[in-house]
C-alpha atoms as one frame of an Amber mdcrd trajectory, in Angstrom:
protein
 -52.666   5.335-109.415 -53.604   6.887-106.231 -53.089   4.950-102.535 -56.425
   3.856-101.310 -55.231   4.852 -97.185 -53.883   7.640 -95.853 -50.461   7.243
 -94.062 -50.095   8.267 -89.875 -47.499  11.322 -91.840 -47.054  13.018 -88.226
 -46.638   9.495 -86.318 -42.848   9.936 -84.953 -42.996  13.917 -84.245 -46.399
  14.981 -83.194 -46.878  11.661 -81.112 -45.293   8.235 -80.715 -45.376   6.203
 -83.899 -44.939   3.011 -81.494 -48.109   1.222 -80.669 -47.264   0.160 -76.837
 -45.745   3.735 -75.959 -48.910   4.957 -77.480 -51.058   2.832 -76.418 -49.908
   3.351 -73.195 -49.907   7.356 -73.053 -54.099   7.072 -74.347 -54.545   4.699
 -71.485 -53.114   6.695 -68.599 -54.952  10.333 -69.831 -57.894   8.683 -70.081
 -57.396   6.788 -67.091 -57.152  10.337 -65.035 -60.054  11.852 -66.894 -63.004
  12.261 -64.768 -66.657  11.554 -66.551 -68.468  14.932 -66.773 -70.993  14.932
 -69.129 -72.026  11.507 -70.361 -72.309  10.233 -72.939 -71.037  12.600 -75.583
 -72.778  13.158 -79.057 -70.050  15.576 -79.657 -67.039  16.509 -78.055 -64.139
  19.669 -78.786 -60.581  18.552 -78.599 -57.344  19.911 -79.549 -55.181  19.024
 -82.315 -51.211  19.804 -81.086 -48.669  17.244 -80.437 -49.611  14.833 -77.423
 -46.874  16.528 -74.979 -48.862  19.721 -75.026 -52.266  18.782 -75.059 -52.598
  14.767 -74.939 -54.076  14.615 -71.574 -56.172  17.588 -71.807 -57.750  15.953
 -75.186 -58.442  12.479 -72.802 -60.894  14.623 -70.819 -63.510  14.818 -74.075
 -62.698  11.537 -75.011 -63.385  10.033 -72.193 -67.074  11.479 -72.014 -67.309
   9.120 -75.101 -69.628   5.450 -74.818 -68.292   3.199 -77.267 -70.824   0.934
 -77.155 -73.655   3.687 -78.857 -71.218   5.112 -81.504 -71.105   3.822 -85.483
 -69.911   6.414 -86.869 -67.642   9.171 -86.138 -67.481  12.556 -87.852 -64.463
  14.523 -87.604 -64.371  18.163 -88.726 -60.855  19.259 -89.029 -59.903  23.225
 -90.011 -57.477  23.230 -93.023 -54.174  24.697 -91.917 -51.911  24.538 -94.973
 -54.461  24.702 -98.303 -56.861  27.270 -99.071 -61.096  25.511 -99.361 -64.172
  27.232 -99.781 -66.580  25.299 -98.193 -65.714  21.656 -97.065 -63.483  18.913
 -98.269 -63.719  14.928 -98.207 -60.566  12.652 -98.125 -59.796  10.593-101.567
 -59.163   7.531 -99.676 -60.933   4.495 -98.013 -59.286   4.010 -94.976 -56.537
   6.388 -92.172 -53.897   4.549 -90.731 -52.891   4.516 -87.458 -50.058   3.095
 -85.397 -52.831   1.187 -83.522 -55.005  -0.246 -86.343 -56.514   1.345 -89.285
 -60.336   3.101 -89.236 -62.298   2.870 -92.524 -64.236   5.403 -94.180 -68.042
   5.526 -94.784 -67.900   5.239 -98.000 -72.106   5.368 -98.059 -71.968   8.880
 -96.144 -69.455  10.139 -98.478 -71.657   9.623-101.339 -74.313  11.082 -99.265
 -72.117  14.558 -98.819 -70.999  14.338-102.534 -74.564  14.292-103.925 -75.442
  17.295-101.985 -72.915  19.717-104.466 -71.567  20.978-101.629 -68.318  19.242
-100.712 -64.725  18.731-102.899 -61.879  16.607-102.793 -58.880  16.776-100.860
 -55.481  15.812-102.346 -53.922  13.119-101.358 -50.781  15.167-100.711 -52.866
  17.929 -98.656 -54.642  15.410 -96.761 -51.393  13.746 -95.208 -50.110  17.169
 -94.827 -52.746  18.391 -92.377 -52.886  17.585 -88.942 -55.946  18.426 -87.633
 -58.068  15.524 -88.009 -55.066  13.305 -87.826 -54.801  13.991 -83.921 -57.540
  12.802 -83.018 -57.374   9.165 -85.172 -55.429   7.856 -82.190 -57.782   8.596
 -79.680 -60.635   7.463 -81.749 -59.172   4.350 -81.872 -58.092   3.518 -78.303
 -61.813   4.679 -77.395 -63.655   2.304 -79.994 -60.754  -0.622 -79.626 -63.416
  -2.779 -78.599 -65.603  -1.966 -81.277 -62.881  -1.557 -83.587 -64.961  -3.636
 -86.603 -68.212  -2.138 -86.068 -67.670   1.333 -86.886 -66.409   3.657 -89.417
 -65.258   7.509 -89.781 -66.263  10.207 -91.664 -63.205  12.693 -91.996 -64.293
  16.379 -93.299 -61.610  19.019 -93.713 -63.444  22.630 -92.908 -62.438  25.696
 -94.480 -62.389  29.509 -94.468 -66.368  29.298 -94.143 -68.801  32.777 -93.965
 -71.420  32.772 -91.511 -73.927  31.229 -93.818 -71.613  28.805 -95.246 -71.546
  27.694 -90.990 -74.743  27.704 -90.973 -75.024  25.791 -94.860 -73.105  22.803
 -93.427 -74.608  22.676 -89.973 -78.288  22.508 -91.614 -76.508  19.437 -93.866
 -74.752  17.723 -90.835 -78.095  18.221 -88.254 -79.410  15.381 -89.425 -76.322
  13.410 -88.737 -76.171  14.976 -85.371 -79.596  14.231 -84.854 -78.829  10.397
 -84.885 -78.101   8.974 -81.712 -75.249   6.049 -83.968 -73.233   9.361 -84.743
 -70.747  10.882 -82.490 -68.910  13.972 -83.969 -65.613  14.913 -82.927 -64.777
  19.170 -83.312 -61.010  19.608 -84.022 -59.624  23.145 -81.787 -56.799  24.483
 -80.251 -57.766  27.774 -78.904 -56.017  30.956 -78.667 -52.675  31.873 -80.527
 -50.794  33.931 -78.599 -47.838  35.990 -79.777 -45.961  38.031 -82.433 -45.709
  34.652 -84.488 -49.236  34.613 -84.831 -49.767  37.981 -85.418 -51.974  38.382
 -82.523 -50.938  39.929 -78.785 -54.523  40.882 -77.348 -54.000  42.267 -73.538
 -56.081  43.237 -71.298 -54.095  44.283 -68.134 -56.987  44.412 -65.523 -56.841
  40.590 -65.866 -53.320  40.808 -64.634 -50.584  38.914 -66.141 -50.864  38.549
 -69.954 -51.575  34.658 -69.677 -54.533  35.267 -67.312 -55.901  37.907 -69.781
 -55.040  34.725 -72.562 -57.168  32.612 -70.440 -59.849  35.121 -69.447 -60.550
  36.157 -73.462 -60.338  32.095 -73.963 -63.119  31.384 -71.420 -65.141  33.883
 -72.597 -65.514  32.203 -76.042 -65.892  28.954 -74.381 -68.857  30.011 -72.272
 -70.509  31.796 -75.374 -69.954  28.067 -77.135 -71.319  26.614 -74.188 -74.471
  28.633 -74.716 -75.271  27.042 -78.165 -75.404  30.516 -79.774 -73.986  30.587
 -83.612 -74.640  34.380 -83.622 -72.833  35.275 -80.553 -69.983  33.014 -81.158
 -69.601  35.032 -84.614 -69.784  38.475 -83.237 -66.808  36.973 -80.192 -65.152
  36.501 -83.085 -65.339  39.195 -84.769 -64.847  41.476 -81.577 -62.544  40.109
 -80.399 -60.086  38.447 -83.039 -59.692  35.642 -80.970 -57.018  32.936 -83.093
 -59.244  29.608 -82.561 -58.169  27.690 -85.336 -61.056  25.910 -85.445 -63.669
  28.752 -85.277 -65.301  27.081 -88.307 -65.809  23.857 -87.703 -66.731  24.549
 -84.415 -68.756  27.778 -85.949 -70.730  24.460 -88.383 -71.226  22.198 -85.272
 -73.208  25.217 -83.252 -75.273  25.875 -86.029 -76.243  22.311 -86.534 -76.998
  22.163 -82.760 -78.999  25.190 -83.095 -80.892  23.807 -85.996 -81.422  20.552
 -84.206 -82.493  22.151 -80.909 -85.633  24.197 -82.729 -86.823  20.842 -83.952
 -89.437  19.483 -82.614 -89.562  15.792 -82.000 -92.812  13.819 -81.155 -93.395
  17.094 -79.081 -90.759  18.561 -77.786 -87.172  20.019 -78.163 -84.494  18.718
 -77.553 -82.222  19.361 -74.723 -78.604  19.607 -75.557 -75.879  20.655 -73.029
 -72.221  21.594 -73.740 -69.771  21.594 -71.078 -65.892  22.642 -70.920 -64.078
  19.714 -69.322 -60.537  21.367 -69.077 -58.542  24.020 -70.508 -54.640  24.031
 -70.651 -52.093  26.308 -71.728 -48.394  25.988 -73.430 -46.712  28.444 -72.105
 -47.369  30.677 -69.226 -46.456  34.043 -70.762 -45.768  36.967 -68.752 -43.462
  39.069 -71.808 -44.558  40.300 -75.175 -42.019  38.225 -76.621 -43.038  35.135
 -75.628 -45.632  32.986 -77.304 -48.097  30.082 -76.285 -51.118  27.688 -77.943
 -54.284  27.297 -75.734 -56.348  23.923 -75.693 -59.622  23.148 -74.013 -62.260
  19.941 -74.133 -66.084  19.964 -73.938 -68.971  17.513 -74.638 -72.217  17.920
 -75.990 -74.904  15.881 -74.559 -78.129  15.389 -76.530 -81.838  14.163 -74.190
């Protein structure tokens, strides 16, 4: 018989498994991030261990109002399994060393009776990562609220344009709710032989400013809502964003949601990079680094 919760599998290595040490860390990055673009209907946040990218992750979060948030969605890239489309977790609640968030069960059934989304293992749910970063920081944002809301965890995967553009049509409407904040799991570029990808351009001088410089370009095409252009970046490019797709979904279901028209007019959404952080500083071929960055979509 299969467990009913997922466990907190990279609690102890990827970030503190013990609640005040945790606790604390959550409090102090989000206690230097600086409120930007508020509130947030969606934010981008990376998904490496804390040391690396824990305080740049408290700059989307803390664009966040508890008090207007439900539900949260959390689109996750898959890392370690192979998925068509998009996958939903097996179990009822996640885990966490600070208390445990529950699954909407009702939205799952929603997403099931569309056709359009499997099942994750149990096994191949603990053994990603990418939406489990960001359960901490979900629930150190909501802790006051911690009984009134619910997630809804979705693990993206190798998707074609028009599979982006599938699953941001289904999730629009979710986006279009004011109760529903989503939450975009990214690290950005992947730099080195390791990763099979050593992009340089020298006019930007040394190779981590030419890192950061191809890195900013794809965040100010994703600031300017643009599926198509964020594709072609992509595909121009090469750039390693590991999650191109679920980021690729949420742009299309802003897009879809923007040409809407509500009681008579559009929408105005705005997207804005909060911070952007590096690993490693490289200056050598041989050396290697991870990029991270947070934004927040705002929805009038």
């Amino acid at each position: 018989m299969s467990k009913n919760y997922r466990r907190p599998q990279h609690a102890g290595t990827w970030y503190s498994n013990d609640r005040t040490v945790l606790d604390g860390q959550l409090s102090r990055w989000l206690g230097k991030a600086k409120v930007k673009n508020f509130p947030a209907r969606a934010i981008i946040a990376p998904h490496a261990g804390y040391t690396y990218c824990g305080e740049c992750g408290g700059n989307a979060y803390k664009q966040i109002d508890p008090s207007k948030v439900k539900r949260v969605f959390i689109l996750g890239p898959a890392h370690y399994i192979s998925i068509k489309g998009c996958a939903l977790s097996t179990t009822q609640y996640y885990q966490t060393p600070l208390y445990n968030l529950n699954i909407d069960t009702k939205v799952y059934e929603e997403l099931y009776a569309l056709g359009s989304f499997e099942s994750v293992t149990l096994s191949s749910d603990e053994d990603e990562h990418s939406i489990e970063m960001h359960l901490p920081y979900i629930a150190k944002v909501m802790e006051d609220y911690k009984d009134q809301f619910t997630i809804v965890p979705v693990m993206v995967g190798s998707l074609s344009p028009e599979r982006e553009m599938q699953y941001g049509r289904i999730f629009s409407q979710y986006l279009a709710d004011p109760d529903n904040l989503f939450v975009i799991s990214s690290d950005f570029c992947h730099w080195g032989n390791r990763f099979n990808f050593q992009y340089y351009n020298k006019q930007s001088g040394h190779i981590w400013q030419s890192i950061e410089h191809l890195d900013r370009m794809g965040m100010g095409i994703i600031e300017s809502l643009d599926p198509l252009a964020f594709t072609q970046y992509l595909k121009d490019y090469g750039n390693t964003i590991c999650g191109r797709h679920p980021i690729g979904v949420l742009l299309n279901a802003i897009n879809i949601l923007r040409n809407s028209v509500n009681n008579g007019h559009k929408k105005t959404m705005t997207m804005k990079f909060l911070e952007y952080a590096q690993s490693n500083r490289v200056k050598k071929m041989e050396d290697s680094s991870v990029s991270y960055a947070a934004a927040a979509l705002t929805i009038q």
